[in-house]
């Protein structure tokens, strides 16, 4: 539903495409939108709709995604006609297309509503129908993700409704559609959350490519501290295999690097380590081995880490115990160490110092670097793993914010009903808009602040073309507004930030 913006807030109506309009993010909001039933048919046979007779009821989400593609001015001359083919501006018949939703986890760890965890199938279905139109029966589509280590991928696919979409497509379309778990290994955990076994998975049938960004990695300024790189639950020596001074390597799905087009479908959520997870962070799921992802540096700021701000012998002891438990083949060792671990954790909670763990705070200076490395890889890496100077594939992002996640995202968020979808061709611009409508100051989020800075292999054009992100045009329900206006209006209120970010990320009037 359109907000009652004053006429002075909107720019004059646009005739044709502005030279910088490819940067502009688009947001559609309908406060009455809710998720429909699988397989998520549209509630009307739109002129361009490819599956005649397959119509559902009350699917506002499909209408919102369709309007979003119109607002992006894709194939604008034919909009509203049976020939309208919006993704034909990006996808050609015969192309390989990767659709990358957020399938991070198959259940809510605290028993909450899991709908705020993963990209909902209603958004996937709407986008997929337009991919099908663009391919015209030629080419292939892979829906793929690499969720966290303990995720049951099949259950996550069922939770999102993607299994029902795949079944519908197998019956009604000649599209070559596959659903892939890109991980090479999966962790089995006990009821207390400790790893008891690592299992090999088939992974990407096309294999993997190792991309080494070397001294061009965003992690290279930390070359003197690579020994502190950590990923929760993964063996330290495995992570350090991929990072040393002058070499920063990532194991990337060959299917992704062979794609002509990547369509990223993130969930709008807070993130305890990165601040938010939207367009930029969603790309992390293109890897095959999560152990190559540096999430934080061991220890406090005082010793060159960024795990937590002040020294904490108790936290350091818990970390050692947890790593001794994870993967330990001896059951009684796990039991004894687990009892000691729980006693130590109680002491930490009694001292009121439990919130900041594993780099889950605003001072994390590692995770944003890893995320931007992967954003550059998905844009510039050739199929053989070398980096080109020009983009190698076309990227579109469509964000599911119908039910978003706040507080302890990305794994333990609370649902926040927003009724929003967003999209764009520029990862950085879209994240600036997302952070702003969440009530956050993007300048306080290291991932966004550093993404704006022009570097070799830039991931967005905001820094080049607009310089001041506050003046970024945003299309909101068909109105062209400036980012600062959306911020001042507080259109969605302020999301509750994760504990480690609370009071350090929210926008403060007058700043």
Short mmCIF file of C-alpha atoms in Angstrom, two decimals:
data_model
loop_
_atom_site.label_atom_id
_atom_site.label_comp_id
_atom_site.label_asym_id
_atom_site.label_seq_id
_atom_site.Cartn_x
_atom_site.Cartn_y
_atom_site.Cartn_z
CA UNK A 1 0.00 0.00 0.00
CA UNK A 2 1.34 3.41 -0.93
CA UNK A 3 2.29 5.67 1.98
CA UNK A 4 0.81 9.15 1.88
CA UNK A 5 4.06 10.86 0.92
CA UNK A 6 3.79 14.60 0.27
CA UNK A 7 4.08 15.41 -3.43
CA UNK A 8 7.22 17.44 -2.72
CA UNK A 9 9.00 14.31 -1.49
CA UNK A 10 8.75 12.52 -4.82
CA UNK A 11 10.75 13.39 -7.90
CA UNK A 12 8.85 14.22 -11.10
CA UNK A 13 7.63 11.26 -13.13
CA UNK A 14 10.43 9.64 -15.11
CA UNK A 15 10.33 9.37 -18.90
CA UNK A 16 12.57 6.44 -19.87
CA UNK A 17 15.59 5.30 -17.91
CA UNK A 18 17.81 7.70 -16.03
CA UNK A 19 21.49 7.10 -16.70
CA UNK A 20 22.03 6.01 -13.08
CA UNK A 21 18.71 4.19 -12.61
CA UNK A 22 20.34 0.73 -12.70
CA UNK A 23 21.71 1.56 -9.24
CA UNK A 24 18.36 2.45 -7.73
CA UNK A 25 16.80 -0.07 -5.37
CA UNK A 26 13.07 -0.75 -5.59
CA UNK A 27 10.80 -1.46 -2.61
CA UNK A 28 7.21 -2.62 -2.67
CA UNK A 29 5.18 -2.72 0.53
CA UNK A 30 1.68 -4.02 1.17
CA UNK A 31 0.82 -4.20 4.86
CA UNK A 32 -1.92 -6.76 4.09
CA UNK A 33 0.39 -9.16 2.27
CA UNK A 34 0.82 -12.64 3.69
CA UNK A 35 2.36 -15.86 2.47
CA UNK A 36 0.03 -17.93 0.24
CA UNK A 37 -0.24 -21.71 0.02
CA UNK A 38 2.14 -23.84 -2.06
CA UNK A 39 2.79 -24.08 -4.97
CA UNK A 40 2.11 -20.32 -4.85
CA UNK A 41 0.14 -19.77 -8.07
CA UNK A 42 -0.70 -16.14 -8.87
CA UNK A 43 -4.28 -15.08 -8.13
CA UNK A 44 -4.81 -13.88 -11.71
CA UNK A 45 -3.75 -14.91 -15.20
CA UNK A 46 -1.54 -11.97 -16.02
CA UNK A 47 -1.07 -11.40 -19.77
CA UNK A 48 2.48 -12.80 -19.75
CA UNK A 49 1.79 -15.70 -17.32
CA UNK A 50 3.19 -18.96 -18.80
CA UNK A 51 0.99 -21.52 -16.98
CA UNK A 52 -2.57 -20.97 -18.12
CA UNK A 53 -5.17 -22.36 -15.75
CA UNK A 54 -2.79 -22.63 -12.78
CA UNK A 55 -4.30 -19.87 -10.65
CA UNK A 56 -4.63 -19.63 -6.87
CA UNK A 57 -6.27 -17.25 -4.43
CA UNK A 58 -5.09 -14.20 -2.52
CA UNK A 59 -1.46 -14.16 -3.66
CA UNK A 60 -0.40 -10.57 -3.03
CA UNK A 61 3.26 -11.64 -2.95
CA UNK A 62 3.23 -12.60 -6.64
CA UNK A 63 1.65 -9.24 -7.51
CA UNK A 64 4.30 -7.41 -5.47
CA UNK A 65 7.19 -9.19 -7.20
CA UNK A 66 5.59 -8.46 -10.58
CA UNK A 67 5.22 -4.77 -9.70
CA UNK A 68 8.81 -4.71 -8.48
CA UNK A 69 10.05 -5.94 -11.87
CA UNK A 70 7.98 -3.22 -13.52
CA UNK A 71 9.46 -0.59 -11.19
CA UNK A 72 12.94 -1.78 -12.18
CA UNK A 73 11.95 -0.74 -15.73
CA UNK A 74 12.81 -4.16 -17.11
CA UNK A 75 11.42 -4.57 -20.65
CA UNK A 76 9.37 -1.47 -19.85
CA UNK A 77 8.17 -0.88 -23.44
CA UNK A 78 6.16 -4.12 -23.41
CA UNK A 79 4.95 -4.00 -19.79
CA UNK A 80 1.33 -5.09 -19.50
CA UNK A 81 1.32 -7.00 -22.78
CA UNK A 82 1.49 -10.78 -23.37
CA UNK A 83 5.01 -10.24 -24.76
CA UNK A 84 6.34 -8.62 -21.57
CA UNK A 85 9.55 -10.45 -20.61
CA UNK A 86 11.19 -8.48 -17.79
CA UNK A 87 14.05 -10.87 -17.07
CA UNK A 88 14.77 -11.03 -20.79
CA UNK A 89 16.87 -7.93 -20.14
CA UNK A 90 19.18 -10.19 -18.07
CA UNK A 91 18.56 -13.76 -19.23
CA UNK A 92 18.89 -15.10 -22.76
CA UNK A 93 17.57 -18.43 -24.06
CA UNK A 94 20.19 -21.10 -23.40
CA UNK A 95 21.66 -19.36 -20.33
CA UNK A 96 22.58 -21.11 -17.10
CA UNK A 97 20.81 -19.45 -14.18
CA UNK A 98 21.51 -19.95 -10.47
CA UNK A 99 18.71 -18.96 -8.08
CA UNK A 100 20.17 -18.54 -4.60
CA UNK A 101 17.62 -18.35 -1.73
CA UNK A 102 18.46 -18.22 1.96
CA UNK A 103 17.95 -21.74 3.33
CA UNK A 104 20.14 -21.22 6.37
CA UNK A 105 18.40 -23.58 8.81
CA UNK A 106 15.49 -26.04 8.81
CA UNK A 107 14.15 -25.21 12.27
CA UNK A 108 14.19 -22.39 14.79
CA UNK A 109 16.77 -23.29 17.50
CA UNK A 110 14.61 -21.80 20.26
CA UNK A 111 11.36 -23.29 19.03
CA UNK A 112 10.14 -20.06 17.43
CA UNK A 113 8.36 -19.58 14.13
CA UNK A 114 10.80 -20.71 11.41
CA UNK A 115 9.07 -18.61 8.73
CA UNK A 116 11.45 -15.76 9.59
CA UNK A 117 14.52 -17.91 8.90
CA UNK A 118 14.36 -18.77 5.21
CA UNK A 119 13.30 -17.26 1.90
CA UNK A 120 9.66 -18.14 1.36
CA UNK A 121 8.68 -20.17 -1.67
CA UNK A 122 6.09 -17.59 -2.78
CA UNK A 123 8.93 -15.19 -3.63
CA UNK A 124 10.94 -17.98 -5.26
CA UNK A 125 7.96 -19.06 -7.39
CA UNK A 126 7.18 -15.56 -8.68
CA UNK A 127 10.79 -14.99 -9.73
CA UNK A 128 11.11 -18.47 -11.21
CA UNK A 129 8.10 -17.96 -13.47
CA UNK A 130 9.81 -14.94 -15.05
CA UNK A 131 13.07 -16.88 -15.38
CA UNK A 132 11.08 -19.52 -17.26
CA UNK A 133 9.65 -16.86 -19.58
CA UNK A 134 13.11 -15.48 -20.33
CA UNK A 135 14.70 -18.86 -21.11
CA UNK A 136 11.96 -19.80 -23.61
CA UNK A 137 12.53 -23.50 -22.97
CA UNK A 138 16.30 -23.38 -23.50
CA UNK A 139 18.92 -23.44 -20.75
CA UNK A 140 18.88 -24.64 -17.16
CA UNK A 141 18.08 -23.37 -13.68
CA UNK A 142 19.65 -24.48 -10.41
CA UNK A 143 18.19 -23.46 -7.05
CA UNK A 144 21.20 -23.72 -4.75
CA UNK A 145 22.50 -22.76 -1.33
CA UNK A 146 25.11 -23.80 1.23
CA UNK A 147 23.37 -23.49 4.60
CA UNK A 148 25.09 -23.77 7.98
CA UNK A 149 26.73 -27.00 8.99
CA UNK A 150 23.88 -28.72 10.89
CA UNK A 151 21.05 -27.87 8.48
CA UNK A 152 18.94 -30.70 7.11
CA UNK A 153 18.79 -29.40 3.53
CA UNK A 154 15.75 -31.43 2.49
CA UNK A 155 13.82 -30.12 5.50
CA UNK A 156 14.87 -26.54 4.73
CA UNK A 157 13.63 -27.00 1.15
CA UNK A 158 10.30 -28.30 2.50
CA UNK A 159 10.07 -25.44 5.01
CA UNK A 160 10.43 -22.88 2.24
CA UNK A 161 8.00 -24.68 -0.09
CA UNK A 162 10.59 -25.05 -2.85
CA UNK A 163 9.88 -28.80 -3.03
CA UNK A 164 6.29 -28.05 -4.08
CA UNK A 165 7.52 -25.57 -6.70
CA UNK A 166 9.92 -28.14 -8.15
CA UNK A 167 7.10 -30.70 -8.28
CA UNK A 168 4.82 -28.25 -10.12
CA UNK A 169 7.55 -27.39 -12.62
CA UNK A 170 8.29 -31.05 -13.28
CA UNK A 171 4.64 -31.51 -14.31
CA UNK A 172 3.95 -28.28 -16.18
CA UNK A 173 7.24 -27.09 -17.64
CA UNK A 174 10.06 -28.39 -19.80
CA UNK A 175 12.48 -26.23 -17.80
CA UNK A 176 15.59 -28.10 -16.66
CA UNK A 177 15.29 -27.32 -12.93
CA UNK A 178 17.49 -28.75 -10.16
CA UNK A 179 17.74 -28.09 -6.41
CA UNK A 180 21.27 -28.41 -4.98
CA UNK A 181 22.89 -28.46 -1.56
CA UNK A 182 26.31 -26.96 -2.28
CA UNK A 183 27.97 -28.15 0.95
CA UNK A 184 30.66 -30.84 0.97
CA UNK A 185 30.17 -31.74 4.64
CA UNK A 186 27.38 -31.64 7.21
CA UNK A 187 27.63 -31.70 11.00
CA UNK A 188 25.49 -33.93 13.20
CA UNK A 189 24.99 -32.38 16.64
CA UNK A 190 23.84 -33.70 19.99
CA UNK A 191 20.90 -32.09 21.85
CA UNK A 192 23.30 -29.63 23.52
CA UNK A 193 24.60 -28.34 20.21
CA UNK A 194 28.00 -30.05 20.11
CA UNK A 195 29.24 -31.72 16.93
CA UNK A 196 29.36 -35.51 17.25
CA UNK A 197 30.07 -36.39 13.62
CA UNK A 198 30.99 -34.85 10.28
CA UNK A 199 29.42 -36.45 7.21
CA UNK A 200 30.53 -36.06 3.62
CA UNK A 201 27.87 -34.84 1.20
CA UNK A 202 27.68 -35.18 -2.60
CA UNK A 203 27.88 -31.41 -2.98
CA UNK A 204 27.95 -29.70 -6.35
CA UNK A 205 28.03 -32.37 -9.10
CA UNK A 206 29.98 -29.91 -11.27
CA UNK A 207 32.68 -29.70 -8.60
CA UNK A 208 34.39 -26.70 -7.02
CA UNK A 209 36.89 -24.01 -7.91
CA UNK A 210 39.37 -22.48 -5.47
CA UNK A 211 39.66 -18.72 -5.89
CA UNK A 212 42.70 -17.05 -4.31
CA UNK A 213 42.35 -13.27 -3.97
CA UNK A 214 45.89 -12.99 -2.59
CA UNK A 215 46.89 -9.49 -1.54
CA UNK A 216 43.71 -8.09 -3.13
CA UNK A 217 41.59 -9.81 -0.48
CA UNK A 218 39.84 -7.55 1.98
CA UNK A 219 41.42 -9.79 4.62
CA UNK A 220 44.97 -8.93 3.53
CA UNK A 221 45.31 -5.99 6.00
CA UNK A 222 44.97 -8.67 8.71
CA UNK A 223 47.80 -10.82 7.35
CA UNK A 224 49.72 -10.54 10.61
CA UNK A 225 46.75 -12.03 12.48
CA UNK A 226 45.54 -14.84 10.22
CA UNK A 227 46.36 -17.42 12.92
CA UNK A 228 43.44 -15.97 14.89
CA UNK A 229 40.84 -16.57 12.14
CA UNK A 230 37.97 -18.70 13.38
CA UNK A 231 34.67 -20.21 12.22
CA UNK A 232 32.36 -21.54 14.94
CA UNK A 233 32.30 -25.37 15.19
CA UNK A 234 34.89 -25.92 12.44
CA UNK A 235 38.42 -27.19 13.24
CA UNK A 236 40.92 -24.33 13.46
CA UNK A 237 43.54 -26.03 11.30
CA UNK A 238 40.99 -26.44 8.50
CA UNK A 239 40.27 -22.70 8.45
CA UNK A 240 43.96 -21.76 8.55
CA UNK A 241 44.62 -23.95 5.49
CA UNK A 242 42.80 -21.34 3.43
CA UNK A 243 44.30 -18.17 4.88
CA UNK A 244 47.91 -17.15 5.33
CA UNK A 245 49.83 -13.93 4.58
CA UNK A 246 49.51 -13.20 0.86
CA UNK A 247 46.94 -15.93 0.19
CA UNK A 248 43.21 -15.93 0.91
CA UNK A 249 41.40 -18.84 -0.75
CA UNK A 250 37.70 -19.63 -1.09
CA UNK A 251 36.12 -22.88 -2.30
CA UNK A 252 33.36 -21.84 -4.73
CA UNK A 253 30.65 -23.88 -6.43
CA UNK A 254 31.58 -24.48 -10.06
CA UNK A 255 27.87 -24.35 -10.93
CA UNK A 256 27.78 -20.77 -9.67
CA UNK A 257 30.92 -19.71 -11.53
CA UNK A 258 29.63 -21.36 -14.72
CA UNK A 259 26.36 -19.43 -14.50
CA UNK A 260 25.49 -16.59 -16.85
CA UNK A 261 23.05 -15.11 -14.34
CA UNK A 262 22.76 -15.29 -10.54
CA UNK A 263 19.44 -14.34 -8.95
CA UNK A 264 19.87 -13.87 -5.22
CA UNK A 265 16.77 -14.17 -3.02
CA UNK A 266 17.76 -13.15 0.52
CA UNK A 267 15.60 -12.92 3.63
CA UNK A 268 15.45 -9.51 5.32
CA UNK A 269 17.07 -10.15 8.72
CA UNK A 270 19.38 -8.78 11.35
CA UNK A 271 22.73 -10.54 11.72
CA UNK A 272 24.63 -10.86 15.00
CA UNK A 273 28.04 -10.68 13.32
CA UNK A 274 27.44 -8.49 10.23
CA UNK A 275 24.62 -6.25 11.47
CA UNK A 276 22.19 -7.17 8.70
CA UNK A 277 21.91 -9.96 6.16
CA UNK A 278 20.35 -8.94 2.88
CA UNK A 279 21.91 -8.69 -0.61
CA UNK A 280 25.63 -8.64 0.24
CA UNK A 281 25.58 -11.31 2.95
CA UNK A 282 23.33 -13.74 1.05
CA UNK A 283 26.12 -14.38 -1.47
CA UNK A 284 28.13 -16.23 1.21
CA UNK A 285 26.09 -19.34 0.39
CA UNK A 286 28.00 -19.94 -2.88
CA UNK A 287 30.84 -21.77 -1.10
CA UNK A 288 31.29 -25.52 -0.82
CA UNK A 289 33.35 -25.53 2.37
CA UNK A 290 32.31 -23.21 5.18
CA UNK A 291 35.64 -23.69 6.95
CA UNK A 292 37.22 -21.29 4.44
CA UNK A 293 35.07 -18.42 5.77
CA UNK A 294 36.82 -16.27 8.39
CA UNK A 295 34.02 -15.09 10.70
CA UNK A 296 36.03 -13.51 13.52
CA UNK A 297 39.45 -13.42 15.15
CA UNK A 298 40.08 -15.32 18.36
CA UNK A 299 40.30 -13.31 21.56
CA UNK A 300 39.65 -9.75 22.64
CA UNK A 301 40.67 -6.50 21.01
CA UNK A 302 43.53 -6.31 23.50
CA UNK A 303 45.33 -9.27 21.92
CA UNK A 304 44.51 -8.61 18.25
CA UNK A 305 41.19 -10.45 18.18
CA UNK A 306 37.68 -9.16 17.60
CA UNK A 307 35.68 -11.95 19.25
CA UNK A 308 34.73 -9.67 22.15
CA UNK A 309 35.94 -6.27 23.38
CA UNK A 310 37.64 -7.06 26.71
CA UNK A 311 39.77 -10.01 27.87
CA UNK A 312 37.71 -12.87 29.33
CA UNK A 313 39.52 -15.95 30.64
CA UNK A 314 36.16 -17.69 31.09
CA UNK A 315 35.16 -17.17 27.46
CA UNK A 316 38.59 -18.27 26.28
CA UNK A 317 38.25 -21.43 28.41
CA UNK A 318 34.76 -22.11 26.99
CA UNK A 319 36.12 -21.78 23.48
CA UNK A 320 38.87 -24.33 24.19
CA UNK A 321 36.38 -26.73 25.77
CA UNK A 322 33.92 -26.44 22.90
CA UNK A 323 36.60 -27.16 20.32
CA UNK A 324 37.74 -30.17 22.34
CA UNK A 325 34.16 -31.48 22.42
CA UNK A 326 33.20 -30.88 18.78
CA UNK A 327 33.97 -33.95 16.70
CA UNK A 328 35.48 -35.86 19.66
CA UNK A 329 34.90 -39.56 18.90
CA UNK A 330 34.99 -40.60 22.58
CA UNK A 331 31.56 -40.34 24.18
CA UNK A 332 32.81 -40.16 27.78
CA UNK A 333 35.26 -37.42 26.87
CA UNK A 334 32.36 -35.44 25.43
CA UNK A 335 30.28 -36.02 28.57
CA UNK A 336 33.01 -34.94 31.01
CA UNK A 337 34.11 -31.96 28.96
CA UNK A 338 30.46 -31.04 28.37
CA UNK A 339 29.74 -30.92 32.10
CA UNK A 340 32.75 -28.67 32.65
CA UNK A 341 31.64 -26.51 29.72
CA UNK A 342 28.16 -26.01 31.20
CA UNK A 343 29.56 -25.01 34.61
CA UNK A 344 31.85 -22.49 32.93
CA UNK A 345 28.94 -21.11 30.88
CA UNK A 346 26.87 -20.60 34.05
CA UNK A 347 29.70 -18.55 35.53
CA UNK A 348 29.80 -16.40 32.40
CA UNK A 349 26.05 -15.80 32.61
CA UNK A 350 26.22 -14.99 36.32
CA UNK A 351 28.78 -12.31 35.52
CA UNK A 352 26.41 -10.88 32.90
CA UNK A 353 28.95 -11.26 30.10
CA UNK A 354 27.30 -13.87 27.88
CA UNK A 355 26.01 -11.70 25.03
CA UNK A 356 29.22 -11.03 23.12
CA UNK A 357 30.53 -14.32 21.74
CA UNK A 358 32.13 -15.55 18.52
CA UNK A 359 32.42 -12.04 17.10
CA UNK A 360 28.71 -11.34 17.58
CA UNK A 361 29.00 -7.60 18.11
CA UNK A 362 29.48 -4.29 16.32
CA UNK A 363 33.28 -4.46 16.71
CA UNK A 364 33.68 -7.51 14.46
CA UNK A 365 36.27 -6.37 11.92
CA UNK A 366 36.64 -9.70 10.11
CA UNK A 367 33.29 -10.91 8.80
CA UNK A 368 32.61 -7.91 6.55
CA UNK A 369 35.92 -8.52 4.79
CA UNK A 370 35.04 -12.13 4.04
CA UNK A 371 31.58 -11.13 2.77
CA UNK A 372 32.96 -8.49 0.39
CA UNK A 373 35.54 -10.98 -0.90
CA UNK A 374 32.73 -13.34 -1.90
CA UNK A 375 30.66 -10.53 -3.40
CA UNK A 376 33.60 -9.68 -5.64
CA UNK A 377 34.13 -13.33 -6.53
CA UNK A 378 30.52 -13.91 -7.61
CA UNK A 379 30.74 -10.85 -9.84
CA UNK A 380 34.25 -11.07 -11.33
CA UNK A 381 35.57 -14.65 -11.03
CA UNK A 382 35.90 -16.64 -14.24
CA UNK A 383 34.86 -20.32 -14.27
CA UNK A 384 38.55 -21.28 -13.88
CA UNK A 385 38.86 -19.24 -10.66
CA UNK A 386 40.90 -16.34 -12.04
CA UNK A 387 39.59 -12.82 -11.52
CA UNK A 388 38.61 -10.66 -14.50
CA UNK A 389 38.49 -6.88 -14.52
CA UNK A 390 34.96 -6.85 -15.94
CA UNK A 391 31.85 -8.51 -14.46
CA UNK A 392 31.45 -12.12 -15.59
CA UNK A 393 27.76 -12.63 -14.84
CA UNK A 394 24.59 -10.65 -14.40
CA UNK A 395 23.14 -10.41 -10.88
CA UNK A 396 19.62 -9.58 -9.73
CA UNK A 397 18.48 -9.51 -6.10
CA UNK A 398 14.89 -9.86 -4.86
CA UNK A 399 14.45 -9.65 -1.07
CA UNK A 400 11.77 -11.48 0.91
CA UNK A 401 10.66 -9.14 3.68
CA UNK A 402 7.02 -10.23 3.94
CA UNK A 403 7.95 -11.66 7.34
CA UNK A 404 11.40 -10.41 8.31
CA UNK A 405 13.68 -11.36 11.20
CA UNK A 406 14.87 -9.12 14.03
CA UNK A 407 16.84 -9.46 17.28
CA UNK A 408 19.20 -12.47 17.27
CA UNK A 409 19.37 -13.12 13.54
CA UNK A 410 20.33 -14.87 11.40
CA UNK A 411 19.74 -18.15 13.28
CA UNK A 412 17.51 -17.17 16.22
CA UNK A 413 15.49 -14.18 15.00
CA UNK A 414 12.05 -13.12 16.11
CA UNK A 415 9.52 -12.68 13.29
CA UNK A 416 8.56 -9.15 12.30
CA UNK A 417 5.65 -8.88 9.87
CA UNK A 418 6.57 -6.17 7.38
CA UNK A 419 4.82 -6.98 4.08
CA UNK A 420 7.77 -5.93 1.94
CA UNK A 421 9.70 -7.10 -1.08
CA UNK A 422 12.71 -5.24 -2.43
CA UNK A 423 14.97 -5.66 -5.40
CA UNK A 424 17.73 -4.24 -7.51
CA UNK A 425 20.72 -4.78 -9.75
CA UNK A 426 23.20 -3.15 -7.35
CA UNK A 427 24.01 -5.12 -4.17
CA UNK A 428 25.34 -2.14 -2.24
CA UNK A 429 22.52 0.27 -3.05
CA UNK A 430 19.94 -2.34 -2.10
CA UNK A 431 21.60 -2.97 1.26
CA UNK A 432 21.79 0.77 1.99
CA UNK A 433 18.04 0.98 1.39
CA UNK A 434 17.34 -2.17 3.43
CA UNK A 435 19.36 -0.97 6.43
CA UNK A 436 17.63 2.40 6.26
CA UNK A 437 14.07 1.07 6.24
CA UNK A 438 15.06 -1.21 9.15
CA UNK A 439 15.79 1.97 11.11
CA UNK A 440 19.57 1.48 11.11
CA UNK A 441 22.31 3.93 10.18
CA UNK A 442 24.18 2.20 7.36
CA UNK A 443 27.32 4.19 8.19
CA UNK A 444 27.50 2.30 11.51
CA UNK A 445 27.57 -1.11 9.77
CA UNK A 446 31.14 -1.96 8.67
CA UNK A 447 29.93 -4.19 5.83
CA UNK A 448 28.00 -1.32 4.22
CA UNK A 449 30.42 1.44 5.10
CA UNK A 450 33.27 -0.43 3.44
CA UNK A 451 31.19 -1.68 0.51
CA UNK A 452 30.60 1.92 -0.57
CA UNK A 453 34.34 2.55 -0.79
CA UNK A 454 35.60 2.05 -4.32
CA UNK A 455 38.11 -0.83 -4.57
CA UNK A 456 39.47 -3.10 -7.23
CA UNK A 457 36.52 -5.23 -8.34
CA UNK A 458 33.82 -2.98 -6.85
CA UNK A 459 30.58 -4.73 -5.93
CA UNK A 460 28.37 -1.68 -6.44
CA UNK A 461 28.28 1.65 -8.22
CA UNK A 462 27.02 3.78 -5.32
CA UNK A 463 30.43 5.08 -4.34
CA UNK A 464 31.34 5.86 -7.94
CA UNK A 465 28.13 7.51 -9.15
CA UNK A 466 26.51 9.04 -6.10
CA UNK A 467 29.29 9.49 -3.54
CA UNK A 468 26.75 10.40 -0.85
CA UNK A 469 24.61 7.36 -0.16
CA UNK A 470 22.06 9.57 1.58
CA UNK A 471 21.00 11.05 -1.76
CA UNK A 472 20.48 7.63 -3.33
CA UNK A 473 17.14 7.49 -5.17
CA UNK A 474 14.83 4.69 -4.02
CA UNK A 475 11.63 3.63 -5.76
CA UNK A 476 9.04 3.10 -3.02
CA UNK A 477 5.67 1.79 -4.25
CA UNK A 478 6.22 3.57 -7.54
CA UNK A 479 7.42 6.88 -6.04
CA UNK A 480 11.01 7.98 -6.56
CA UNK A 481 12.32 9.25 -3.22
CA UNK A 482 15.71 9.88 -1.67
CA UNK A 483 17.14 7.51 0.91
CA UNK A 484 17.29 10.23 3.53
CA UNK A 485 13.55 10.81 3.23
CA UNK A 486 12.75 7.16 3.92
CA UNK A 487 15.05 7.31 6.93
CA UNK A 488 13.44 10.43 8.35
CA UNK A 489 9.93 9.02 7.86
CA UNK A 490 10.77 5.79 9.72
CA UNK A 491 8.49 3.87 7.38
CA UNK A 492 8.89 0.51 9.17
CA UNK A 493 9.87 1.72 12.61
CA UNK A 494 13.16 0.42 14.01
CA UNK A 495 14.03 -3.27 14.01
CA UNK A 496 15.32 -4.66 17.29
CA UNK A 497 19.05 -5.14 16.77
CA UNK A 498 21.02 -8.16 18.03
CA UNK A 499 22.29 -7.74 21.61
CA UNK A 500 25.86 -7.10 20.49
CA UNK A 501 24.73 -4.25 18.22
CA UNK A 502 21.99 -2.69 20.33
CA UNK A 503 22.62 1.01 20.88
CA UNK A 504 25.38 1.04 18.25
CA UNK A 505 23.56 0.64 14.92
CA UNK A 506 20.27 2.49 15.17
CA UNK A 507 19.79 5.79 13.36
CA UNK A 508 19.81 8.74 15.75
CA UNK A 509 17.99 11.90 14.54
CA UNK A 510 20.36 14.76 13.88
CA UNK A 511 23.36 12.58 13.06
#
